[in-house]
Tab-separated table of C-alpha atoms in Angstrom:
chain	number	residue	atom	x	y	z
A	1	MET	CA	-124.490	-202.359	-88.324
A	2	LEU	CA	-123.251	-204.642	-85.526
A	3	PRO	CA	-119.596	-204.869	-86.754
A	4	ARG	CA	-119.413	-201.079	-86.897
A	5	LEU	CA	-120.669	-200.838	-83.297
A	6	LEU	CA	-118.123	-203.409	-82.091
A	7	LEU	CA	-115.343	-201.453	-83.803
A	8	LEU	CA	-116.364	-198.246	-82.054
A	9	ILE	CA	-116.366	-200.007	-78.678
A	10	CYS	CA	-113.000	-201.758	-79.265
A	11	ALA	CA	-111.150	-198.756	-80.687
A	12	PRO	CA	-110.018	-197.137	-77.394
A	13	LEU	CA	-109.227	-200.528	-75.853
A	14	CYS	CA	-107.279	-201.958	-78.757
A	15	GLU	CA	-105.263	-198.787	-79.486
A	16	PRO	CA	-101.479	-199.435	-79.033
A	17	ALA	CA	-100.167	-197.986	-75.747
A	18	GLU	CA	-97.374	-195.354	-75.838
A	19	LEU	CA	-94.478	-195.598	-73.365
A	20	LEU	CA	-93.177	-192.378	-71.745
A	21	LEU	CA	-89.987	-191.721	-69.712
A	22	ILE	CA	-90.385	-189.105	-66.984
A	23	VAL	CA	-87.218	-187.617	-65.409
A	24	SER	CA	-87.446	-185.879	-62.023
A	25	PRO	CA	-85.861	-183.375	-61.627
A	26	SER	CA	-85.492	-182.626	-65.308
A	27	HIS	CA	-82.284	-180.562	-64.826
A	28	PRO	CA	-80.323	-182.315	-62.079
A	29	THR	CA	-77.130	-181.044	-60.469
A	30	GLU	CA	-74.126	-183.151	-59.516
A	31	GLY	CA	-74.539	-185.133	-56.336
A	32	SER	CA	-78.328	-184.920	-56.342
A	33	PRO	CA	-80.716	-187.914	-56.791
A	34	VAL	CA	-82.795	-188.523	-59.928
A	35	THR	CA	-85.931	-190.664	-60.371
A	36	LEU	CA	-86.742	-192.291	-63.739
A	37	THR	CA	-90.375	-193.353	-64.273
A	38	CYS	CA	-91.589	-195.482	-67.196
A	39	LYS	CA	-95.305	-194.700	-67.733
A	40	MET	CA	-97.974	-196.023	-70.089
A	41	SER	CA	-99.950	-193.355	-71.899
A	42	SER	CA	-103.089	-195.562	-72.169
A	43	LEU	CA	-105.255	-195.306	-69.062
A	44	GLN	CA	-106.746	-198.717	-69.790
A	45	SER	CA	-103.397	-200.463	-69.592
A	46	SER	CA	-102.173	-201.718	-66.212
A	47	ASP	CA	-98.483	-201.315	-65.373
A	48	ALA	CA	-98.679	-204.494	-63.348
A	49	GLN	CA	-98.835	-206.504	-66.543
A	50	PHE	CA	-95.387	-205.344	-67.683
A	51	GLN	CA	-91.702	-205.772	-66.885
A	52	PHE	CA	-89.580	-202.603	-67.141
A	53	CYS	CA	-85.961	-201.872	-67.970
A	54	PHE	CA	-84.050	-198.531	-68.143
A	55	PHE	CA	-81.188	-197.625	-70.460
A	56	ARG	CA	-78.503	-194.947	-70.910
A	57	ASP	CA	-76.615	-194.859	-74.215
A	58	ALA	CA	-77.477	-198.508	-74.990
A	59	GLN	CA	-76.423	-199.711	-71.533
A	60	ALA	CA	-78.962	-201.219	-69.132
A	61	LEU	CA	-79.228	-199.562	-65.723
A	62	GLY	CA	-80.075	-200.960	-62.315
A	63	PRO	CA	-81.051	-204.614	-61.858
A	64	GLY	CA	-82.293	-205.024	-65.441
A	65	TRP	CA	-85.889	-206.170	-65.963
A	66	SER	CA	-88.122	-205.397	-63.015
A	67	SER	CA	-91.819	-205.152	-62.199
A	68	SER	CA	-91.273	-201.629	-60.839
A	69	PRO	CA	-91.829	-198.797	-63.327
A	70	LYS	CA	-89.395	-196.562	-61.373
A	71	LEU	CA	-85.605	-196.429	-61.029
A	72	GLN	CA	-83.932	-194.318	-58.322
A	73	ILE	CA	-80.385	-193.029	-59.013
A	74	ALA	CA	-78.902	-191.846	-55.703
A	75	ASN	CA	-76.213	-189.484	-57.071
A	76	MET	CA	-75.902	-188.067	-60.554
A	77	TRP	CA	-72.542	-186.822	-61.827
A	78	LYS	CA	-71.369	-184.918	-64.874
A	79	GLU	CA	-70.321	-188.109	-66.616
A	80	ASP	CA	-73.837	-189.511	-66.124
A	81	SER	CA	-75.140	-187.046	-68.702
A	82	GLY	CA	-76.492	-188.833	-71.783
A	83	SER	CA	-79.498	-190.245	-73.660
A	84	TYR	CA	-81.993	-192.191	-71.515
A	85	TRP	CA	-85.051	-194.344	-72.372
A	86	CYS	CA	-87.050	-197.235	-70.962
A	87	GLU	CA	-88.674	-200.406	-72.280
A	88	ALA	CA	-91.723	-202.362	-71.164
A	89	GLN	CA	-92.369	-206.022	-71.968
A	90	THR	CA	-95.896	-207.540	-71.963
A	91	MET	CA	-96.832	-210.991	-70.796
A	92	ALA	CA	-96.885	-211.979	-74.473
A	93	SER	CA	-93.226	-210.856	-74.750
A	94	LYS	CA	-94.193	-207.798	-76.743
A	95	VAL	CA	-91.673	-204.982	-76.086
A	96	LEU	CA	-92.577	-201.290	-76.030
A	97	ARG	CA	-89.883	-198.598	-76.102
A	98	SER	CA	-90.106	-194.951	-74.991
A	99	ARG	CA	-88.638	-192.008	-76.801
A	100	ARG	CA	-85.134	-190.960	-75.842
A	101	SER	CA	-84.674	-188.159	-73.288
A	102	GLN	CA	-81.411	-186.199	-73.019
A	103	ILE	CA	-80.335	-185.642	-69.411
A	104	ASN	CA	-77.615	-183.045	-68.766
A	105	VAL	CA	-76.159	-183.050	-65.259
A	106	HIS	CA	-75.019	-179.606	-64.153
A	107	ARG	CA	-71.885	-179.107	-62.068
A	108	VAL	CA	-71.880	-176.800	-59.010
A	109	PRO	CA	-68.871	-174.427	-59.081
A	110	VAL	CA	-66.589	-174.388	-56.042
A	111	ALA	CA	-67.189	-171.577	-53.562
A	112	ASP	CA	-65.882	-170.347	-50.205
A	113	VAL	CA	-62.397	-171.877	-50.291
A	114	SER	CA	-60.596	-171.877	-46.923
A	115	LEU	CA	-57.253	-173.094	-45.546
A	116	GLU	CA	-56.902	-174.486	-42.012
A	117	THR	CA	-53.965	-176.011	-40.146
A	118	GLN	CA	-53.389	-178.953	-37.876
A	119	PRO	CA	-52.342	-178.202	-35.158
A	120	PRO	CA	-54.828	-175.298	-35.097
A	121	GLY	CA	-53.736	-171.688	-34.977
A	122	GLY	CA	-50.829	-171.997	-37.397
A	123	GLN	CA	-48.235	-172.736	-34.689
A	124	VAL	CA	-46.183	-175.937	-34.775
A	125	MET	CA	-43.169	-177.163	-32.832
A	126	GLU	CA	-39.980	-177.729	-34.797
A	127	GLY	CA	-39.853	-181.405	-35.786
A	128	ASP	CA	-43.611	-181.978	-35.437
A	129	ARG	CA	-46.134	-182.800	-38.182
A	130	LEU	CA	-47.932	-179.928	-39.936
A	131	VAL	CA	-51.053	-180.426	-42.083
A	132	LEU	CA	-52.603	-177.779	-44.367
A	133	ILE	CA	-56.302	-178.567	-44.962
A	134	CYS	CA	-57.961	-176.976	-48.008
A	135	SER	CA	-61.793	-176.985	-47.972
A	136	VAL	CA	-64.664	-175.711	-50.119
A	137	ALA	CA	-68.167	-174.966	-48.823
A	138	MET	CA	-69.718	-176.162	-52.090
A	139	GLY	CA	-68.652	-177.626	-55.388
A	140	THR	CA	-69.320	-180.887	-57.207
A	141	GLY	CA	-67.457	-183.383	-59.297
A	142	ASP	CA	-63.703	-183.829	-59.345
A	143	ILE	CA	-62.110	-180.866	-57.571
A	144	THR	CA	-58.463	-179.962	-58.075
A	145	PHE	CA	-56.694	-178.621	-54.988
A	146	LEU	CA	-53.384	-176.738	-55.134
A	147	TRP	CA	-51.197	-175.519	-52.228
A	148	TYR	CA	-48.863	-172.527	-52.459
A	149	LYS	CA	-46.110	-171.136	-50.210
A	150	GLY	CA	-45.207	-167.471	-49.888
A	151	ALA	CA	-46.532	-164.377	-51.583
A	152	ILE	CA	-44.920	-165.351	-54.903
A	153	GLY	CA	-46.928	-168.592	-54.907
A	154	LEU	CA	-44.490	-171.509	-54.943
A	155	ASN	CA	-46.608	-174.555	-55.820
A	156	LEU	CA	-46.131	-177.318	-53.234
A	157	GLN	CA	-48.598	-179.989	-54.357
A	158	THR	CA	-51.639	-180.632	-56.589
A	159	LYS	CA	-54.408	-183.156	-55.859
A	160	THR	CA	-57.580	-184.020	-57.809
A	161	GLN	CA	-60.302	-185.913	-55.981
A	162	ARG	CA	-64.070	-186.069	-55.552
A	163	SER	CA	-64.173	-184.480	-52.139
A	164	LEU	CA	-64.822	-181.117	-50.505
A	165	THR	CA	-61.527	-181.262	-48.565
A	166	ALA	CA	-57.943	-182.270	-49.253
A	167	GLU	CA	-54.742	-182.257	-47.162
A	168	TYR	CA	-51.108	-181.338	-47.721
A	169	GLU	CA	-48.703	-182.713	-45.109
A	170	ILE	CA	-45.298	-181.519	-43.916
A	171	PRO	CA	-44.077	-184.534	-41.893
A	172	THR	CA	-41.312	-182.674	-40.031
A	173	ALA	CA	-41.669	-178.910	-39.633
A	174	ARG	CA	-38.480	-176.868	-39.968
A	175	GLU	CA	-37.621	-173.245	-39.317
A	176	SER	CA	-37.701	-172.633	-43.087
A	177	ASP	CA	-41.377	-173.689	-43.138
A	178	ALA	CA	-42.372	-170.534	-41.250
A	179	GLU	CA	-44.140	-168.649	-44.051
A	180	GLN	CA	-47.536	-167.623	-45.433
A	181	TYR	CA	-49.576	-170.270	-47.271
A	182	TYR	CA	-52.757	-170.407	-49.347
A	183	CYS	CA	-54.643	-172.957	-51.445
A	184	VAL	CA	-56.674	-172.900	-54.653
A	185	ALA	CA	-59.635	-175.113	-55.665
A	186	GLU	CA	-61.323	-175.462	-59.057
A	187	ASN	CA	-63.679	-177.863	-60.854
A	188	GLY	CA	-63.825	-176.449	-64.349
A	189	TYR	CA	-65.412	-173.082	-63.620
A	190	GLY	CA	-62.202	-171.216	-62.801
A	191	PRO	CA	-59.811	-171.291	-59.813
A	192	ARG	CA	-60.934	-170.018	-56.426
A	193	PRO	CA	-58.171	-169.080	-53.901
A	194	SER	CA	-58.309	-169.135	-50.117
A	195	GLY	CA	-57.009	-166.438	-47.807
A	196	LEU	CA	-53.424	-166.349	-46.535
A	197	VAL	CA	-52.508	-168.323	-43.412
A	198	SER	CA	-49.289	-167.597	-41.495
A	199	ILE	CA	-47.339	-170.553	-40.105
A	200	THR	CA	-45.074	-170.080	-37.092
A	201	VAL	CA	-42.507	-172.761	-36.261
A	202	ARG	CA	-41.733	-172.720	-32.537
A	203	ILE	CA	-38.083	-173.568	-31.745
A	204	PRO	CA	-36.864	-174.565	-28.261
A	205	VAL	CA	-33.874	-172.606	-26.967
A	206	SER	CA	-30.371	-173.964	-27.428
A	207	ARG	CA	-27.883	-174.101	-24.557
A	208	PRO	CA	-27.002	-170.479	-23.803
A	209	ILE	CA	-23.525	-168.974	-23.609
A	210	LEU	CA	-22.605	-166.879	-20.571
A	211	MET	CA	-20.037	-164.091	-20.839
A	212	LEU	CA	-18.744	-161.987	-17.925
A	213	ARG	CA	-17.352	-158.516	-18.622
A	214	ALA	CA	-15.151	-156.752	-16.073
A	215	PRO	CA	-13.350	-153.374	-16.337
A	216	ARG	CA	-9.945	-155.011	-15.705
A	217	ALA	CA	-8.097	-158.266	-16.251
A	218	GLN	CA	-8.345	-159.158	-12.545
A	219	ALA	CA	-11.727	-158.152	-11.119
A	220	VAL	CA	-11.726	-156.552	-7.666
A	221	VAL	CA	-14.309	-155.687	-5.051
A	222	GLY	CA	-16.326	-152.670	-6.115
A	223	ASP	CA	-16.104	-153.352	-9.852
A	224	VAL	CA	-19.326	-153.625	-11.833
A	225	LEU	CA	-19.484	-157.055	-13.445
A	226	LYS	CA	-21.680	-157.377	-16.541
A	227	LEU	CA	-23.207	-160.818	-17.137
A	228	HIS	CA	-24.431	-161.408	-20.692
A	229	CYS	CA	-26.399	-164.556	-21.602
A	230	GLU	CA	-27.456	-165.534	-25.109
A	231	ALA	CA	-29.055	-168.602	-26.717
A	232	LEU	CA	-28.102	-168.766	-30.387
A	233	ARG	CA	-31.328	-170.606	-31.352
A	234	GLY	CA	-34.847	-170.382	-30.026
A	235	SER	CA	-38.158	-168.655	-30.687
A	236	HIS	CA	-38.654	-165.270	-29.066
A	237	PRO	CA	-39.353	-163.915	-26.553
A	238	ILE	CA	-36.707	-165.561	-24.341
A	239	LEU	CA	-36.426	-165.030	-20.594
A	240	TYR	CA	-32.925	-165.238	-19.093
A	241	TRP	CA	-32.106	-165.998	-15.448
A	242	PHE	CA	-28.697	-165.315	-13.881
A	243	TYR	CA	-27.232	-167.420	-11.061
A	244	HIS	CA	-24.333	-167.211	-8.601
A	245	GLU	CA	-23.681	-170.583	-6.937
A	246	ASP	CA	-27.240	-171.620	-8.001
A	247	VAL	CA	-28.734	-168.589	-6.236
A	248	VAL	CA	-30.840	-166.351	-8.475
A	249	LEU	CA	-29.313	-162.919	-9.036
A	250	GLY	CA	-32.021	-161.632	-11.329
A	251	SER	CA	-33.671	-162.030	-14.726
A	252	SER	CA	-34.011	-160.151	-17.979
A	253	SER	CA	-36.086	-160.646	-21.123
A	254	ALA	CA	-35.034	-160.544	-24.776
A	255	PRO	CA	-38.181	-159.889	-26.844
A	256	SER	CA	-36.466	-160.044	-30.230
A	257	GLY	CA	-33.066	-161.707	-29.852
A	258	GLY	CA	-29.552	-160.599	-28.990
A	259	GLY	CA	-29.495	-162.072	-25.511
A	260	ALA	CA	-29.862	-160.223	-22.209
A	261	SER	CA	-27.509	-158.671	-19.647
A	262	PHE	CA	-27.373	-158.205	-15.888
A	263	ASN	CA	-25.036	-155.866	-13.954
A	264	LEU	CA	-23.605	-156.859	-10.572
A	265	SER	CA	-21.553	-154.693	-8.181
A	266	LEU	CA	-18.934	-157.056	-6.817
A	267	THR	CA	-18.447	-157.746	-3.135
A	268	ALA	CA	-16.107	-160.182	-1.415
A	269	GLU	CA	-18.879	-162.799	-1.392
A	270	HIS	CA	-19.209	-162.792	-5.188
A	271	SER	CA	-16.279	-165.111	-5.879
A	272	GLY	CA	-17.382	-168.479	-7.233
A	273	ASN	CA	-19.351	-170.020	-10.077
A	274	TYR	CA	-21.791	-168.158	-12.348
A	275	SER	CA	-24.322	-169.548	-14.821
A	276	CYS	CA	-27.427	-168.475	-16.697
A	277	GLU	CA	-30.627	-170.093	-17.957
A	278	ALA	CA	-32.719	-169.453	-21.097
A	279	ASN	CA	-36.412	-170.292	-21.333
A	280	ASN	CA	-38.978	-169.482	-24.041
A	281	GLY	CA	-41.796	-171.642	-22.721
A	282	LEU	CA	-40.676	-174.677	-24.738
A	283	GLY	CA	-38.118	-175.901	-22.219
A	284	ALA	CA	-35.253	-174.350	-20.249
A	285	GLN	CA	-31.508	-174.698	-20.930
A	286	ARG	CA	-28.686	-173.898	-18.472
A	287	SER	CA	-25.270	-172.631	-19.558
A	288	GLU	CA	-21.937	-174.020	-18.446
A	289	GLU	CA	-20.500	-172.463	-15.303
A	290	VAL	CA	-17.959	-169.634	-15.345
A	291	THR	CA	-15.654	-169.342	-12.327
A	292	LEU	CA	-14.722	-165.914	-10.992
A	293	ASN	CA	-12.023	-165.587	-8.257
A	294	PHE	CA	-10.851	-162.283	-6.810
A	295	THR	CA	-9.582	-160.949	-3.471
A	296	GLY	CA	-9.924	-157.540	-1.916
A	297	ARG	CA	-9.657	-154.108	-3.466
A	298	HIS	CA	-6.640	-152.725	-5.273
A	299	SER	CA	-4.634	-150.085	-3.409
A	300	THR	CA	-4.008	-146.603	-4.737
A	301	ARG	CA	-0.557	-147.837	-5.828
A	302	ASP	CA	-2.193	-150.376	-8.148
A	303	PRO	CA	-0.652	-149.753	-11.590
A	304	LEU	CA	-4.051	-150.412	-13.204
A	305	ARG	CA	-5.485	-147.483	-11.265
A	306	SER	CA	-2.448	-145.169	-11.295
A	307	LEU	CA	-1.567	-145.437	-14.986
A	308	PRO	CA	-3.815	-143.317	-17.237
A	309	SER	CA	-5.645	-145.056	-20.052
A	310	PRO	CA	-7.259	-143.004	-22.846
A	311	VAL	CA	-9.819	-145.722	-23.627
A	312	PRO	CA	-11.562	-147.708	-20.829
A	313	GLN	CA	-10.803	-151.403	-21.136
A	314	GLU	CA	-13.179	-154.320	-20.624
A	315	PHE	CA	-12.117	-157.902	-20.089
A	316	PRO	CA	-14.729	-160.489	-21.153
A	317	TYR	CA	-14.751	-163.950	-19.621
A	318	LEU	CA	-16.608	-166.744	-21.368
A	319	ASN	CA	-17.722	-170.127	-20.134
A	320	SER	CA	-15.151	-172.652	-21.406
A	321	PRO	CA	-16.242	-175.797	-23.324
A	322	THR	CA	-13.751	-177.752	-21.180
A	323	PRO	CA	-14.093	-176.764	-17.507
A	324	GLY	CA	-10.802	-175.783	-15.943
A	325	GLN	CA	-9.038	-175.148	-19.259
A	326	LEU	CA	-7.749	-171.720	-20.206
A	327	GLN	CA	-9.584	-170.445	-23.271
A	328	PRO	CA	-8.409	-167.102	-24.728
A	329	ILE	CA	-11.203	-165.255	-26.558
A	330	TYR	CA	-10.635	-162.481	-29.051
A	331	GLU	CA	-13.426	-160.119	-30.014
A	332	ASN	CA	-13.597	-157.602	-32.809
A	333	GLU	CA	-13.498	-154.636	-30.459
A	334	PRO	CA	-10.744	-151.938	-30.426
A	335	ARG	CA	-8.272	-151.840	-27.513
A	336	GLU	CA	-9.986	-154.707	-25.675
A	337	GLN	CA	-8.308	-157.745	-24.083
A	338	SER	CA	-9.984	-161.105	-23.442
A	339	VAL	CA	-9.209	-164.076	-21.218
A	340	ALA	CA	-11.170	-166.993	-19.749
A	341	MET	CA	-12.025	-166.824	-16.075
A	342	HIS	CA	-10.576	-170.283	-15.406
A	343	GLY	CA	-7.038	-168.808	-15.743
A	344	ARG	CA	-5.374	-165.518	-14.795
A	345	GLN	CA	-3.579	-163.014	-16.992
A	346	GLN	CA	-1.935	-160.043	-15.298
A	347	HIS	CA	-1.010	-156.720	-16.755
A	348	SER	CA	2.722	-156.466	-17.483
A	349	SER	CA	2.942	-153.439	-15.235
A	350	GLU	CA	1.791	-155.632	-12.317
A	351	GLN	CA	4.691	-158.030	-12.813
A	352	LYS	CA	7.300	-155.377	-12.047
A	353	ALA	CA	7.155	-153.477	-8.747
A	354	GLN	CA	7.768	-149.746	-8.796
A	355	LYS	CA	10.689	-148.376	-6.682
A	356	PRO	CA	10.156	-145.514	-4.228
A	357	CYS	CA	11.592	-142.110	-5.176
A	358	GLY	CA	13.598	-141.712	-1.919
A	359	HIS	CA	13.134	-139.508	1.199
A	360	ILE	CA	13.707	-135.753	1.754
A	361	TRP	CA	15.114	-135.017	5.285
A	362	ARG	CA	14.300	-131.763	6.951
A	363	THR	CA	16.040	-130.362	10.063
A	364	ARG	CA	13.793	-129.043	12.726
A	365	PHE	CA	15.284	-126.241	14.841
A	366	PRO	CA	14.249	-125.702	18.383
């Protein structure tokens, strides 16, 4: 009778303990922490009597054997998915093993893809550094970033990295880089594009060219002189200033290219040097000087005024690359003559004086 009583008392105490592995959370997502707990099923057994070790696919995790029944994994990734279990070793070197638990780490798809620029606003000076920054608001694991130029989608670069942002750099911005751009991000759940971003490359003005247009080869007082100034390169709008002997005559704006003009009615004080200046807010450039010399007004016997001309003629004068040197200029305009203002070219009719037609004598009677 006594042995049976001792067996009934010993049965719950001597029953082999079962080891359990508890995973929290049970369905983790990439980048989130996970806690593994190795627990004894027998309430009579004390965890303090054991050493614990955790495994994934036959590989020990953490520091190895430890008195703590818990293991904290700070960040779980897709490749951390696998079969997990734990072991407990008693003071008598008896080892207990838990059942295997399959942990599948879920990836978060990318979302809210955006493209930003550095410098901000999508405007960059020609020759400066331009950076296109592609970002996602969420998404886990290795993310592949792709940058595209233009509406047709010319691929510029592809990067794969474990990050929510990636950069594409243009070390030296050129005029040809002015275009629309977008980026695409994906991490295995399909590509997600950003919106379009327009890039503007700001170009300082080049040295402008000044051209003077007069109605005759030798300008005279009373003529209307047309000053035309144009910078061949430079972002618009461009503001042009016109000068006579460094005194401002006026200004004119060119919103979309083609240069600007200024009309001046000549007086005797308008002989001298003319120049113009171009400025688009990125720096000003002054043209070379053009010299204009004239004296007085032509008389009524001036061949240029007395001889009829079916088509009005204009004579353009351009600033010469070499000051003081005669530079003929020919333009694709019908019946138009050109000559630089640093020299003089007279009409052939001016080189030969006209003879008077004689006198008619009349007798006056008293």
